Short mmCIF file of C-alpha atoms in Angstrom, two decimals:
data_model
loop_
_atom_site.label_atom_id
_atom_site.label_comp_id
_atom_site.label_asym_id
_atom_site.label_seq_id
_atom_site.Cartn_x
_atom_site.Cartn_y
_atom_site.Cartn_z
CA MET P 1 -28.49 75.34 -20.67
CA LYS P 2 -25.55 74.43 -18.48
CA LEU P 3 -25.21 71.19 -16.58
CA LYS P 4 -23.41 71.65 -13.29
CA GLY P 5 -23.44 68.03 -12.19
CA SER P 6 -21.26 66.72 -14.98
CA LYS P 7 -18.30 69.00 -14.13
CA GLN P 8 -18.23 68.31 -10.41
CA VAL P 9 -15.71 65.83 -9.07
CA HIS P 10 -17.21 62.64 -7.63
CA TYR P 11 -15.34 61.12 -4.65
CA GLU P 12 -17.68 58.23 -3.94
CA ALA P 13 -15.32 55.37 -4.82
CA GLY P 14 -16.18 53.29 -1.71
CA PRO P 15 -15.00 53.09 1.90
CA ASP P 16 -11.40 53.89 2.75
CA MET P 17 -9.56 50.57 3.28
CA THR P 18 -6.28 52.00 4.58
CA PRO P 19 -7.19 51.94 8.30
CA LEU P 20 -8.47 48.38 7.98
CA VAL P 21 -5.23 47.19 6.36
CA ASP P 22 -3.20 48.96 9.03
CA VAL P 23 -5.12 47.29 11.87
CA VAL P 24 -4.83 43.84 10.26
CA MET P 25 -1.08 44.26 9.75
CA VAL P 26 -0.57 45.36 13.37
CA LEU P 27 -2.54 42.33 14.61
CA LEU P 28 -0.57 40.00 12.33
CA ILE P 29 2.78 41.34 13.53
CA PHE P 30 1.62 41.19 17.16
CA LEU P 31 0.51 37.55 16.84
CA MET P 32 3.75 36.58 15.10
CA MET P 33 5.85 38.13 17.86
CA VAL P 34 3.81 36.69 20.75
CA GLY P 35 2.89 33.30 19.27
CA LYS P 36 4.79 30.09 19.88
CA PHE P 37 5.48 27.88 16.86
CA GLY P 38 6.27 24.67 18.78
CA GLY P 39 9.87 24.26 17.62
CA GLY P 40 10.91 22.65 20.90
CA THR P 41 8.58 19.63 20.67
CA ARG P 42 9.79 17.66 17.70
CA TYR P 43 8.58 14.22 18.83
CA LEU P 44 5.53 13.00 20.70
CA ALA P 45 6.10 12.39 24.38
CA SER P 46 5.75 8.78 25.52
CA ASP P 47 5.90 6.84 28.78
CA GLN P 48 7.24 3.69 27.06
CA PRO P 49 10.84 2.64 27.68
CA ILE P 50 13.24 3.09 24.79
CA THR P 51 14.49 -0.19 23.31
CA SER P 52 16.49 -0.96 20.21
CA ALA P 53 13.76 -3.21 18.77
CA GLY P 54 10.86 -0.91 19.60
CA ALA P 55 8.13 -1.00 22.20
CA SER P 56 6.05 -3.74 20.59
CA ALA P 57 8.86 -6.12 19.62
CA LYS P 58 8.41 -9.71 20.74
CA PRO P 59 11.34 -11.95 21.54
CA VAL P 60 12.24 -14.27 18.67
CA ASP P 61 11.46 -17.94 19.27
CA PRO P 62 14.29 -20.11 17.89
CA ASN P 63 11.83 -22.96 17.17
CA GLU P 64 9.47 -20.77 15.13
CA VAL P 65 9.24 -21.53 11.41
CA PRO P 66 9.96 -18.40 9.34
CA LYS P 67 6.92 -16.97 7.60
CA GLU P 68 8.18 -16.92 4.05
CA PRO P 69 5.61 -16.83 1.26
CA VAL P 70 5.12 -19.65 -1.24
CA ILE P 71 5.88 -18.28 -4.71
CA ILE P 72 4.55 -20.15 -7.74
CA ASN P 73 6.41 -19.16 -10.92
CA VAL P 74 4.32 -19.81 -14.02
CA SER P 75 5.73 -19.98 -17.54
CA ALA P 76 4.01 -20.82 -20.82
CA PRO P 77 5.97 -23.00 -23.27
CA THR P 78 2.97 -22.90 -25.63
CA ALA P 79 -0.08 -20.64 -25.82
CA ASP P 80 -2.43 -23.19 -24.24
CA GLN P 81 -0.11 -24.93 -21.76
CA TYR P 82 1.57 -23.68 -18.58
CA ARG P 83 4.44 -24.89 -16.42
CA ALA P 84 4.31 -24.14 -12.67
CA PHE P 85 7.43 -24.13 -10.48
CA VAL P 86 7.21 -24.16 -6.67
CA GLY P 87 10.57 -24.89 -5.10
CA GLN P 88 11.33 -28.48 -6.20
CA ILE P 89 7.82 -28.98 -7.61
CA SER P 90 7.42 -28.62 -11.36
CA THR P 91 4.24 -29.60 -13.18
CA SER P 92 1.87 -28.62 -15.97
CA ASN P 93 -1.23 -30.55 -14.86
CA ASP P 94 -3.95 -28.84 -12.80
CA ASP P 95 -4.82 -31.85 -10.63
CA GLU P 96 -1.17 -32.76 -10.07
CA LEU P 97 -0.39 -29.16 -9.06
CA ALA P 98 -3.30 -29.13 -6.59
CA ALA P 99 -2.20 -32.48 -5.10
CA LYS P 100 1.45 -31.37 -4.73
CA LEU P 101 0.41 -28.05 -3.18
CA ALA P 102 -1.88 -29.89 -0.74
CA GLY P 103 1.09 -32.05 0.26
CA LEU P 104 3.21 -28.90 0.69
CA LEU P 105 0.47 -27.40 2.88
CA LYS P 106 0.34 -30.54 5.06
CA GLY P 107 4.10 -30.40 5.49
CA MET P 108 3.96 -26.74 6.49
CA GLU P 109 1.15 -27.40 8.95
CA GLY P 110 3.20 -30.28 10.37
CA ALA P 111 6.07 -27.82 10.90
CA GLY P 112 3.82 -25.62 13.03
CA ARG P 113 2.51 -23.05 10.55
CA LYS P 114 -1.16 -22.19 10.45
CA VAL P 115 -2.94 -22.08 7.11
CA ASP P 116 -3.98 -18.47 7.76
CA ASP P 117 -0.32 -17.44 8.15
CA ILE P 118 0.80 -18.91 4.82
CA GLN P 119 0.76 -16.55 1.85
CA VAL P 120 0.87 -17.88 -1.70
CA TYR P 121 1.90 -15.67 -4.63
CA ILE P 122 1.31 -16.62 -8.23
CA LYS P 123 3.97 -15.02 -10.41
CA PRO P 124 3.24 -15.46 -14.12
CA ALA P 125 5.82 -14.67 -16.80
CA ARG P 126 5.04 -12.01 -19.38
CA ASN P 127 3.83 -14.44 -22.07
CA VAL P 128 1.37 -16.35 -19.83
CA ARG P 129 -2.25 -15.90 -20.80
CA TYR P 130 -4.93 -14.96 -18.29
CA ALA P 131 -6.78 -18.28 -18.71
CA LEU P 132 -3.66 -20.19 -17.67
CA VAL P 133 -3.22 -18.00 -14.58
CA VAL P 134 -6.84 -18.74 -13.65
CA ARG P 135 -6.15 -22.48 -13.93
CA VAL P 136 -3.18 -22.16 -11.57
CA TYR P 137 -5.26 -20.03 -9.19
CA THR P 138 -8.01 -22.66 -9.17
CA ALA P 139 -5.47 -25.38 -8.39
CA VAL P 140 -4.12 -23.32 -5.47
CA LEU P 141 -7.63 -22.86 -4.08
CA LYS P 142 -8.29 -26.61 -4.46
CA SER P 143 -5.27 -27.33 -2.29
CA LYS P 144 -6.92 -25.35 0.57
CA PHE P 145 -4.60 -22.32 0.71
CA THR P 146 -6.57 -19.27 1.86
CA LYS P 147 -4.27 -16.29 1.23
CA VAL P 148 -3.49 -16.13 -2.48
CA GLY P 149 -2.00 -13.11 -4.24
CA PHE P 150 -0.32 -12.20 -7.50
CA GLN P 151 3.10 -10.80 -8.36
CA THR P 152 4.33 -9.27 -11.57
CA SER P 153 7.33 -10.53 -13.44
CA GLU P 154 10.48 -8.42 -13.46
CA GLY P 155 11.63 -6.60 -16.53
#
């Protein structure tokens, strides 16, 4: 018995994709030739006048106190004791630090700075323990500063 079906060639491999690829390529080339890529508009258009300081720059008031942050450097001579340095202030007592910072805040407010504009940064040295940093942070909060942050030591 002979099987005829097994020797016949089968051409049912699926639809012919060549015309589809041709049409897609022609459309792609057409859109690339006709399309505009926006090379001429590099910047956003604006109605604002051009100034050297920018559109939103305010004139500088010569009587305004500069808004420099207060940086508290903290070192640890021993494992359970800290030493805080703020400008000319140097102390290792929590209550004394809070009282001196409160006096510094009153002086800054007397110079025209608002408490919300004053930023305080606590900058502990590498060997300062977390518990000591928390004590300094608590003293800063006792002195009524509202914006308190932390900085890392260099090196």
